[in-house]
CSV table of C-alpha atoms and ligand atoms in Angstrom, one decimal:
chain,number,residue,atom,x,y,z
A,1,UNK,CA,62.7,20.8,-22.1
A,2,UNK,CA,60.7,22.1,-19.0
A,3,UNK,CA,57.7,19.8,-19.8
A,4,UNK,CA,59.9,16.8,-20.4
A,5,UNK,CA,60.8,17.8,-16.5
A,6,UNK,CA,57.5,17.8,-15.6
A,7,UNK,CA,56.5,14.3,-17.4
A,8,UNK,CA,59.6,13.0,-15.9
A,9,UNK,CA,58.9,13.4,-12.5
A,10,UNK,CA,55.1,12.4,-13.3
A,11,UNK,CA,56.5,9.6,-14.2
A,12,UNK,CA,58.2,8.8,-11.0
A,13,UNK,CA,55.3,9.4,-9.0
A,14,UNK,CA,53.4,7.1,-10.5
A,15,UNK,CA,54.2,4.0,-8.7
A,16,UNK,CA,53.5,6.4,-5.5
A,17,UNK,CA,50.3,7.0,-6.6
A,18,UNK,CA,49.3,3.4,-8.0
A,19,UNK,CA,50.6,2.3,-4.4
A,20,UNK,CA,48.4,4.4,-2.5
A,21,UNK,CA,45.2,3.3,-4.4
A,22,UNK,CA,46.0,-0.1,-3.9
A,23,UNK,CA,45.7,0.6,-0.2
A,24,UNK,CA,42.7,2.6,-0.4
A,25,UNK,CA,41.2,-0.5,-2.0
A,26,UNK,CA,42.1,-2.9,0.2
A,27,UNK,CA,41.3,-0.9,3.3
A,28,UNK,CA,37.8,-0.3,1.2
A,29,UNK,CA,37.5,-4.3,0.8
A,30,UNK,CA,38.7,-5.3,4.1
A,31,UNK,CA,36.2,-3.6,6.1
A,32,UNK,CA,33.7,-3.5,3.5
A,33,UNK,CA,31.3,-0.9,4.2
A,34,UNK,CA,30.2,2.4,3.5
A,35,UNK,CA,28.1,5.0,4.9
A,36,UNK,CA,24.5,3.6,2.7
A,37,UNK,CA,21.6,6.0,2.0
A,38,UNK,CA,19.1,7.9,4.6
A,39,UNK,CA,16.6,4.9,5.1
A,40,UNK,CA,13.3,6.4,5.7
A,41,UNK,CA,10.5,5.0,7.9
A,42,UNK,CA,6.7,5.8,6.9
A,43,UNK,CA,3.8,4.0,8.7
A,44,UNK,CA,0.8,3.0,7.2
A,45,UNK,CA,-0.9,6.1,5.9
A,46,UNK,CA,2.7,7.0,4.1
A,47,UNK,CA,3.7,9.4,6.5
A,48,UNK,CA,7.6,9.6,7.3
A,49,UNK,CA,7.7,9.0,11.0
A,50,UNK,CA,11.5,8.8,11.6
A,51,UNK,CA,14.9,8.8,9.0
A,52,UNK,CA,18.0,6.9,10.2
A,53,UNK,CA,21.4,6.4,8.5
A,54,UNK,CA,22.4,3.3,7.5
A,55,UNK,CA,26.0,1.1,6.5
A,56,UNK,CA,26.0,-0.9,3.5
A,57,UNK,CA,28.3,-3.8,4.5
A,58,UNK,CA,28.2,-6.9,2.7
A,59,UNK,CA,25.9,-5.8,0.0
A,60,UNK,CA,23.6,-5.5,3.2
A,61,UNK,CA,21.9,-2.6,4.4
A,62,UNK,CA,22.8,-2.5,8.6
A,63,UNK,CA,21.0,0.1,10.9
A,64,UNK,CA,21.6,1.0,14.7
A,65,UNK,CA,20.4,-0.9,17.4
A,66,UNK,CA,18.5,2.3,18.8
A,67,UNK,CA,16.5,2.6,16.4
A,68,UNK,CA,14.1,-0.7,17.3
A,69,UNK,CA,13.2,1.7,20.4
A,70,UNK,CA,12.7,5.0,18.6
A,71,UNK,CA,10.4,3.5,15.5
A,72,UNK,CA,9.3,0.1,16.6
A,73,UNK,CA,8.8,-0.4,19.7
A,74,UNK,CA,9.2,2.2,22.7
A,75,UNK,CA,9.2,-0.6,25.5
A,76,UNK,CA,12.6,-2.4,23.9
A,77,UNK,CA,15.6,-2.0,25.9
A,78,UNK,CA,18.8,-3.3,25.1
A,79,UNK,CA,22.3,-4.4,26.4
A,80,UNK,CA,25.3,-5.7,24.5
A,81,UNK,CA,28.0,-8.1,26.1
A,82,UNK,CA,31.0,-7.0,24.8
A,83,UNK,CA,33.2,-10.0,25.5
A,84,UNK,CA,30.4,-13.0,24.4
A,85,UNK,CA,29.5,-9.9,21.4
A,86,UNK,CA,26.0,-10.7,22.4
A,87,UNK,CA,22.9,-8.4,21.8
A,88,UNK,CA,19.9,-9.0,24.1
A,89,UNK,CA,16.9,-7.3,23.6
A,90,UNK,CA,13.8,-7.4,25.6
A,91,UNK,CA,10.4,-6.3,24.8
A,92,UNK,CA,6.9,-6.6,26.6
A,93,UNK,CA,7.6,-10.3,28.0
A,94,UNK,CA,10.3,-11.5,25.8
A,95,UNK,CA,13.9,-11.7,25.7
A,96,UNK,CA,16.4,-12.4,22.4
A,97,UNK,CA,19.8,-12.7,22.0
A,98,UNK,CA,21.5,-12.2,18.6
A,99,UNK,CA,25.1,-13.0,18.4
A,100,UNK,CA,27.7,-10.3,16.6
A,101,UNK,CA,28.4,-12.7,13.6
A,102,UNK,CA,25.9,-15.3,13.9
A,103,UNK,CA,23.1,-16.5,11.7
A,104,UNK,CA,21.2,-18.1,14.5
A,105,UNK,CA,18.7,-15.9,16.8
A,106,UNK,CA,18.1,-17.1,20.4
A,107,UNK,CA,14.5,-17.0,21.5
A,108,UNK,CA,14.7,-17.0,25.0
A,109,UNK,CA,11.5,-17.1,26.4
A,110,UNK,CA,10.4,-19.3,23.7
A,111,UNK,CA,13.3,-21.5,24.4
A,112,UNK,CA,13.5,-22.0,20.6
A,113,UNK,CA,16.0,-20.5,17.7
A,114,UNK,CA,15.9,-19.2,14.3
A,115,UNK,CA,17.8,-18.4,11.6
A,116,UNK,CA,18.4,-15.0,9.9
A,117,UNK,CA,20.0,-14.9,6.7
A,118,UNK,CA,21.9,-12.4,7.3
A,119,UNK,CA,23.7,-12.1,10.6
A,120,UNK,CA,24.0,-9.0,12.9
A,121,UNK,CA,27.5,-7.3,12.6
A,122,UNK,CA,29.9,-4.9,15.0
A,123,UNK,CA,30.7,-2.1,12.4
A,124,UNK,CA,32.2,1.0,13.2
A,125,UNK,CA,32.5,-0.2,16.9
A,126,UNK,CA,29.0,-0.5,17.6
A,127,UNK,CA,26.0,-3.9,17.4
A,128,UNK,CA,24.3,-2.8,13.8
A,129,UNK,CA,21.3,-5.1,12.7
A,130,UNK,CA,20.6,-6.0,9.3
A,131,UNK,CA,17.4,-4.8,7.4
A,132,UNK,CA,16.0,-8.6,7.7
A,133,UNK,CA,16.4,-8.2,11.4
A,134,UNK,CA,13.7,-6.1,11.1
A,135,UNK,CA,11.7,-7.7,8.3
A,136,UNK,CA,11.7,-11.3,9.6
A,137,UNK,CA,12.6,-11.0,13.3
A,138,UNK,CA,11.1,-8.2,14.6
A,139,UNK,CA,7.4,-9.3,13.6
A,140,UNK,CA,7.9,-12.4,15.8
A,141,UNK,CA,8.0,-9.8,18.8
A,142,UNK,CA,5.7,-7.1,17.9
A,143,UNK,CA,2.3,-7.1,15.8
A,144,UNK,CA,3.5,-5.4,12.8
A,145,UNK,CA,4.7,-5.8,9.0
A,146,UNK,CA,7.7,-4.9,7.7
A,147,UNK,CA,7.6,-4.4,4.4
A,148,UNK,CA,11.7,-2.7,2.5
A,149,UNK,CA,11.6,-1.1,-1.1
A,150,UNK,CA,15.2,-1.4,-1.4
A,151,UNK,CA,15.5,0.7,-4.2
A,152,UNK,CA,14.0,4.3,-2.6
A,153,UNK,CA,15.5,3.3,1.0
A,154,UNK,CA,11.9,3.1,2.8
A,155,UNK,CA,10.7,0.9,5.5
A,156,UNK,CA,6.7,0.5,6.1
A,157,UNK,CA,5.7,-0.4,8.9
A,158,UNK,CA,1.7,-2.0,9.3
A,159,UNK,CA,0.0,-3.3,12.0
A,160,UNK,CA,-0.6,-6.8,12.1
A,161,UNK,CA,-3.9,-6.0,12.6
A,162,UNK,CA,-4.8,-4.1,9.2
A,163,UNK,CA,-2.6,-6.5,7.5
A,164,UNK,CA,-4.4,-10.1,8.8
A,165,UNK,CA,-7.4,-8.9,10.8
A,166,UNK,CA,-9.7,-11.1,13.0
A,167,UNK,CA,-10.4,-14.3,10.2
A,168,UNK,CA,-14.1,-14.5,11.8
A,169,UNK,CA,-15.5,-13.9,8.2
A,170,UNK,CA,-12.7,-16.3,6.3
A,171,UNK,CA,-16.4,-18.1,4.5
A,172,UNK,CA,-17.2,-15.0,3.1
A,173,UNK,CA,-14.8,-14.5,-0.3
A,174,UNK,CA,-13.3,-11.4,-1.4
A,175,UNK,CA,-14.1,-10.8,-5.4
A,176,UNK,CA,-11.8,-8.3,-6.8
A,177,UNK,CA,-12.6,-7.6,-10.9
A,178,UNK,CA,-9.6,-6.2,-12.7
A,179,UNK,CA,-10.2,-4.8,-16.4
A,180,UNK,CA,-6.8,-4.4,-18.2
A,181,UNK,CA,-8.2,-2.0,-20.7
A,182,UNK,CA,-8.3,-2.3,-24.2
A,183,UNK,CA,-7.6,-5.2,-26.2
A,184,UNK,CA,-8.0,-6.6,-29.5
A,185,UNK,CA,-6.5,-5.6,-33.2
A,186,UNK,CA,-8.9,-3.0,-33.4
A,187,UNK,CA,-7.7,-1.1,-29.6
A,188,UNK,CA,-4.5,-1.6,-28.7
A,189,UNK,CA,-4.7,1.3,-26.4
A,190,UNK,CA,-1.2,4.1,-26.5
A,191,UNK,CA,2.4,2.8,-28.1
A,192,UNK,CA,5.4,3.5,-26.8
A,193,UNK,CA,8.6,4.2,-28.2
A,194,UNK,CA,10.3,1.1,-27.3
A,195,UNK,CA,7.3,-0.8,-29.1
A,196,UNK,CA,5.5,-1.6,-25.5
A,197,UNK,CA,1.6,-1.5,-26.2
A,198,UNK,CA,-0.6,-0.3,-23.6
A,199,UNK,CA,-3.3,-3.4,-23.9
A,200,UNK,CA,0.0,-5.9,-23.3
A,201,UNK,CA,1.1,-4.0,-20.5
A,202,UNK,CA,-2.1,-3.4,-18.7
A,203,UNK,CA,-2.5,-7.7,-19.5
A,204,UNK,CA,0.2,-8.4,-17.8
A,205,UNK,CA,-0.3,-6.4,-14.5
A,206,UNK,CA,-3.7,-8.3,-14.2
A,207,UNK,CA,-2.7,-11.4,-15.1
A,208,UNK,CA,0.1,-11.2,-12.2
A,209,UNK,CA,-2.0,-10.0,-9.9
A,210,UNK,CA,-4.6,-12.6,-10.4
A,211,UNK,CA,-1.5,-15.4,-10.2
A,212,UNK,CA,0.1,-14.0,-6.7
A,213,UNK,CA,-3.5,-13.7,-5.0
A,214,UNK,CA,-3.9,-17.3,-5.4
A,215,UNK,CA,-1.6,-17.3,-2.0
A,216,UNK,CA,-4.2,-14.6,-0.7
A,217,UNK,CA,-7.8,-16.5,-1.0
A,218,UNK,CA,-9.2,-13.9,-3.1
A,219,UNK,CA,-11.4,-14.4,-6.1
A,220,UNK,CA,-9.7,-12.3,-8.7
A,221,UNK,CA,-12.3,-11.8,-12.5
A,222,UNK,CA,-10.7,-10.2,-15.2
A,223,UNK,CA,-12.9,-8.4,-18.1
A,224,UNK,CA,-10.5,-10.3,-20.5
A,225,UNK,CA,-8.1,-13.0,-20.2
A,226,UNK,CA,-6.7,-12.4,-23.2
A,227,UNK,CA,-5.9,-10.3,-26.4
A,228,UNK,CA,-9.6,-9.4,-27.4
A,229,UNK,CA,-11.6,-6.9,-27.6
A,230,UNK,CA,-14.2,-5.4,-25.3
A,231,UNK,CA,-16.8,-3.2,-25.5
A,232,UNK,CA,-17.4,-0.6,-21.9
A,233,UNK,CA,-20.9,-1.9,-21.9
A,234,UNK,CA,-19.3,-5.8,-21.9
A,235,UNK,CA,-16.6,-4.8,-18.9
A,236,UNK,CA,-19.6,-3.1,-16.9
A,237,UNK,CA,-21.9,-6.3,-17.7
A,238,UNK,CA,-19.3,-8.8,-16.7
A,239,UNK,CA,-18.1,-6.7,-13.6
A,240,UNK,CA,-21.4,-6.6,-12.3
A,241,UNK,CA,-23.0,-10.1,-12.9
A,242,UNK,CA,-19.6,-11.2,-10.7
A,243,UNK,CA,-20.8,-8.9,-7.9
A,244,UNK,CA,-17.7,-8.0,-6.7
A,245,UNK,CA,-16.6,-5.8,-4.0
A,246,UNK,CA,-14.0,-3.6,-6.0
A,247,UNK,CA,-13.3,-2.8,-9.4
A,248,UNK,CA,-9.7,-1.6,-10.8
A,249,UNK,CA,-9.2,-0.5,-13.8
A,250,UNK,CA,-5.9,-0.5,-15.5
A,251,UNK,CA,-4.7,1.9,-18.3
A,252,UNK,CA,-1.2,3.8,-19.4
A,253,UNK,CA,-0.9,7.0,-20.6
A,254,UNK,CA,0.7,8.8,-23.3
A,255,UNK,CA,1.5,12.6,-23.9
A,256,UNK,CA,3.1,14.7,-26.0
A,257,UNK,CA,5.2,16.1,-24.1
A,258,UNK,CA,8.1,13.5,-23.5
A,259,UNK,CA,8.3,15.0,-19.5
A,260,UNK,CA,5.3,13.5,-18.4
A,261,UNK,CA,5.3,10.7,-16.3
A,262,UNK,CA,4.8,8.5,-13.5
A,263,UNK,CA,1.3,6.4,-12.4
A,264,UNK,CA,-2.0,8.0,-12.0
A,265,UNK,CA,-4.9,7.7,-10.0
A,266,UNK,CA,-8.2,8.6,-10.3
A,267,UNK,CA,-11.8,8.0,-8.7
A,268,UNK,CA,-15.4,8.6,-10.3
A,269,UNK,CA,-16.9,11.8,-8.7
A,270,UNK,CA,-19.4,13.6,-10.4
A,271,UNK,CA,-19.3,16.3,-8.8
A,272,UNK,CA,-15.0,16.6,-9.0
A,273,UNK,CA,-13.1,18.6,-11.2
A,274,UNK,CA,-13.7,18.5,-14.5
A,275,UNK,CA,-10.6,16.3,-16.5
A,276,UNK,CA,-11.2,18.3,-19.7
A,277,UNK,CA,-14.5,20.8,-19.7
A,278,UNK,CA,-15.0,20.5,-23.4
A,279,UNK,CA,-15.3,16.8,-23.7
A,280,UNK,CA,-16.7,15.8,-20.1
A,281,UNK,CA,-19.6,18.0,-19.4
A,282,UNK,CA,-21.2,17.8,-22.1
A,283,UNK,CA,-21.9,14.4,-21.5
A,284,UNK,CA,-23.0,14.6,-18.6
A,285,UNK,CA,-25.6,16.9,-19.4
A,286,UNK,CA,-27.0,14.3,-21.5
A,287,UNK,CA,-29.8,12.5,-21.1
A,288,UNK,CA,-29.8,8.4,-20.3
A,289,UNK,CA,-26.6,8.6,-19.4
A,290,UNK,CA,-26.2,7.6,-15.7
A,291,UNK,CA,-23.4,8.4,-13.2
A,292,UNK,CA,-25.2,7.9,-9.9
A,293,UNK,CA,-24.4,4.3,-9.3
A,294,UNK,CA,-20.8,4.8,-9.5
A,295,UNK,CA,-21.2,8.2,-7.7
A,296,UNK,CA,-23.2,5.5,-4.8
A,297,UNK,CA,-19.7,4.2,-3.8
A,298,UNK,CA,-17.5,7.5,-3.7
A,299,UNK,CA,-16.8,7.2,-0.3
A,300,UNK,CA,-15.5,3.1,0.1
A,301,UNK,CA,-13.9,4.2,-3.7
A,302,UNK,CA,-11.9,6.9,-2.1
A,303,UNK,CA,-11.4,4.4,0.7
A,304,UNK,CA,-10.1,2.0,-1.4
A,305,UNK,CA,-8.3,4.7,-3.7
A,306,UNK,CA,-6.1,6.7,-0.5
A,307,UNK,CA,-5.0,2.8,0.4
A,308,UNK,CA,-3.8,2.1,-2.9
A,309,UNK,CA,-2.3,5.7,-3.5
A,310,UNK,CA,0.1,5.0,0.0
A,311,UNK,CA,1.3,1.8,-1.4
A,312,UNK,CA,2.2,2.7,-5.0
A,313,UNK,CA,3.9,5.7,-3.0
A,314,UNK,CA,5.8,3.3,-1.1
A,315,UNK,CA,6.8,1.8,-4.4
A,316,UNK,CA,7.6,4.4,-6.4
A,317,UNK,CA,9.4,7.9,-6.7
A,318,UNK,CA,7.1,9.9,-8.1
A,319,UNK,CA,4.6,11.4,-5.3
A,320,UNK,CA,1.1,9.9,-6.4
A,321,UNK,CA,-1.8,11.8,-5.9
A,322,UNK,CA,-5.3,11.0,-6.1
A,323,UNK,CA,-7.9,12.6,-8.3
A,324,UNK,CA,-11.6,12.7,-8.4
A,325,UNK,CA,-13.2,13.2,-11.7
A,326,UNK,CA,-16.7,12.6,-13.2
A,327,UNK,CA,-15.4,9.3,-15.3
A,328,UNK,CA,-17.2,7.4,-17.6
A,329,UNK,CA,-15.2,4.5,-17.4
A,330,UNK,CA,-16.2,3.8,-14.0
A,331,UNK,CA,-19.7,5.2,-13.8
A,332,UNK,CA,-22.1,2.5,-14.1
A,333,UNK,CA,-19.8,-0.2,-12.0
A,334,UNK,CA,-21.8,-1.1,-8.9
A,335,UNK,CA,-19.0,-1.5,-6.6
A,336,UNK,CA,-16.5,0.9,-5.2
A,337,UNK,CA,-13.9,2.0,-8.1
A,338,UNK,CA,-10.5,3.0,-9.4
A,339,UNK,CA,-9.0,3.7,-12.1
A,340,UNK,CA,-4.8,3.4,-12.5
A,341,UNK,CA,-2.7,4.4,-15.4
A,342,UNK,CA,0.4,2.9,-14.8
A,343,UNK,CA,2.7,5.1,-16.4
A,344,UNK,CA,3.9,7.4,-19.6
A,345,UNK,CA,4.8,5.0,-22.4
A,346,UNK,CA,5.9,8.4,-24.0
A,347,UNK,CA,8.2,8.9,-21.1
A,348,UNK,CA,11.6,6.7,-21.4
A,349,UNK,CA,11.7,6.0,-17.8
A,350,UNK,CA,8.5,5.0,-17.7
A,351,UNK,CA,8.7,2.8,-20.8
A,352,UNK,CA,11.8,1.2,-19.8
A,353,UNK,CA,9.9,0.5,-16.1
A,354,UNK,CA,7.2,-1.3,-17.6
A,355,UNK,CA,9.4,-3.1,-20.1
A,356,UNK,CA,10.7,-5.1,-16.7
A,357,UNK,CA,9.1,-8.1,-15.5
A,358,UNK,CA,10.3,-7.2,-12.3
A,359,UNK,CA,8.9,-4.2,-12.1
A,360,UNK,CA,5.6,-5.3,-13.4
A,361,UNK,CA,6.0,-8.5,-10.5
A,362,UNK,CA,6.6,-5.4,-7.9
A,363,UNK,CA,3.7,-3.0,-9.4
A,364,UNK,CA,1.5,-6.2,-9.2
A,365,UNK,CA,2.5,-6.9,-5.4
A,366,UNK,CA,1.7,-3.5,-4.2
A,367,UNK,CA,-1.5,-3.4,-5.9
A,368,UNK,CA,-2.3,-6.7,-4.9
A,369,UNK,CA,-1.0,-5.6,-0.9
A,370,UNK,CA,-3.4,-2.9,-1.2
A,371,UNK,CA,-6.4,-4.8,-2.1
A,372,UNK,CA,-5.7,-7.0,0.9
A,373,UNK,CA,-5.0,-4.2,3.2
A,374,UNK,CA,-8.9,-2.5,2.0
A,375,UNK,CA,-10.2,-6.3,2.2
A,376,UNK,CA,-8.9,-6.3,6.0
A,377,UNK,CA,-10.1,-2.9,6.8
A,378,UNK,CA,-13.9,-3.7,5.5
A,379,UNK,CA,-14.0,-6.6,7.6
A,380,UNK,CA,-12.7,-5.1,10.6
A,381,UNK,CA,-15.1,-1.8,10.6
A,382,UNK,CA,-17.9,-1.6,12.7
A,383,UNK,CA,-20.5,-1.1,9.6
A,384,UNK,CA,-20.2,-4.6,8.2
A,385,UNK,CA,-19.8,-6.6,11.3
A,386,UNK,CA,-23.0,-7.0,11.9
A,387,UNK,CA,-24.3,-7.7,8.5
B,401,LIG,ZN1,-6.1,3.3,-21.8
């Protein structure tokens, strides 16, 4: 009898309870926000320079107004109008208002406005800006690139300089060669569980890189367009006859052990540490067998190699680091050198990754950034100036 009691009066509390989640809900959906995740800022080398918290409102990721002065730009100062809810903002020699609200941004001192898709918003009682505030506005104002990976929370921010540099040498073309390893019936490289092939997957990274630097004006070769086969000695040939000034290959990985993952990324040295002692040195030893030309490039590989490493650690989780091995894969390419393996396909995170067009579309723009990024940086160093 004492538990029917006890359902009893459950019973009547229920309506109480279903009443008081209906007003949490529409509390929650009439103000519409939440406290988001720590966004992180890193500057160009990867290095967190500042962390700030953010509100999700609208599906939008909002951050305070200070934080324009404390990450971006020390000379901005601010003031906000309370009864127009205006924002103006003034940096260096220029002046913009943002509205609380509006979609429109006021250009003062260029006497000109433009839109932002997503307007700046009074939450919690104070001006918060939107992320695109500070990917698409911002730039207009100071000489940097904004660049958001939504999914780990982290904001790069590049000089406009490393990004664009000075377009004196805009004659001379950039030729990137890209092997997607592999390739044919006879390699089809490591399988994964969810049937994903290496040779398919390494295909499609090149093949999207090659498509998105047509917006770049870079030359990009692959060692195969398609589904065949290719000897080392044909990628090497083909590499060098198209002279080109930096060579990436791209591989997966496979282990037995189902924990392994994430990308790797590794550089020719002959002198680094051996990848496996048995295998390795002894063919080195060898006669005929030449590792000096690769070995020629170490330093503009490992140039190329720390720029790469800092964007695919901007895009992914997994801390990349970079690792210098005596590798025959990249020892007779005349041209600084890289070799990427792009992930575990014996890993199911990793599989299920590269299984996603978007992710291969996002792998493919950050490689693709990086080559642009180590393009600029060649062209703006002292050494080849005056070539
Ligand atoms: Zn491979």
């Amino acid at each position: 009898m004492k538990t029917h009691n006890n359902y009893n009066s459950l019973l009547r509390q229920y309506p109480f309870l279903i009443l008081i989640h209906l007003i949490l809900i529409i509390f929650i959906k009439t103000h519409g926000y939440a406290q988001a995740q720590t966004v992180r800022f890193v500057n160009i080398n990867g290095e967190v320079i500042a962390e700030a918290e953010s509100v999700l409102h609208n599906k939008s990721v909002y951050l305070p107004v200070d934080i324009i002065k404390d990450v971006f730009d020390p000379e901005m100062t601010y003031n906000y109008h309370l009864p127009k809810k205006q924002l103006i903002l003034k940096t260096k020699d220029k002046e913009i208002r943002l509205r609380m609200g509006s979609k429109t941004v006021n250009i003062v001192t260029d006497k000109k406005n433009v839109p932002i898709n997503v307007p700046p918003q009074v939450i919690q009682g104070r001006p918060m800006l939107p992320m695109n505030f500070f990917q698409d506005i911002l730039p207009i104002f100071d000489d940097i690139v904004v660049l958001y990976n939504p999914n780990l929370q982290r904001v790069r921010i590049i000089p406009k300089t490393a990004w664009e540099g000075n377009n004196d040498e805009a004659g001379k073309q950039f030729i990137v060669i890209i092997d997607p390893g592999h390739g044919g019936a006879e390699d089809n490289g490591c399988k994964g569980q969810n049937g994903l092939v290496e040779k398919d997957i390494v295909l499609a990274v090149a093949k999207k890189i090659q498509s998105l630097s047509k917006q770049e004006g870079f030359i990009i070769h692959l060692t195969r367009e398609q589904d065949q086969y290719r000897s080392r000695i044909q990628r090497v040939q083909s590499t060098n006859k198209n002279q080109g000034q930096l060579f990436i290959s791209l591989h997966c990985n496979a282990s037995y052990s189902e924990n392994q993952k994430g990308i790797r990324l590794y550089i020719n040295n002959p002198n680094g540490q051996l990848r496996s002692k048995a295998g390795i040195t002894k063919v080195i030893g060898q006669k005929g067998i030449n590792i000096l030309n690769q070995a020629n490039y170490l330093k503009q590989s490992k140039d190329y190699a720390t720029i790469l490493q800092n964007e695919l650690n901007f895009f992914t989780e997994d801390k990349i680091t970079l690792k210098e091995f005596p590798m025959i894969a990249l020892a007779d390419v005349y041209m600084p050198a890289v070799l990427l393996e792009l992930g575990f396909l014996s890993n199911t995170d990793d599989a299920t990754k590269l299984a996603n067009p978007d992710y291969i579309s996002e792998l493919a723009k950050s490689i693709l950034r990086s080559i642009k990024l180590y393009e600029t940086s060649i062209n703006n160093s002292p050494d080849t100036a005056n070539e």
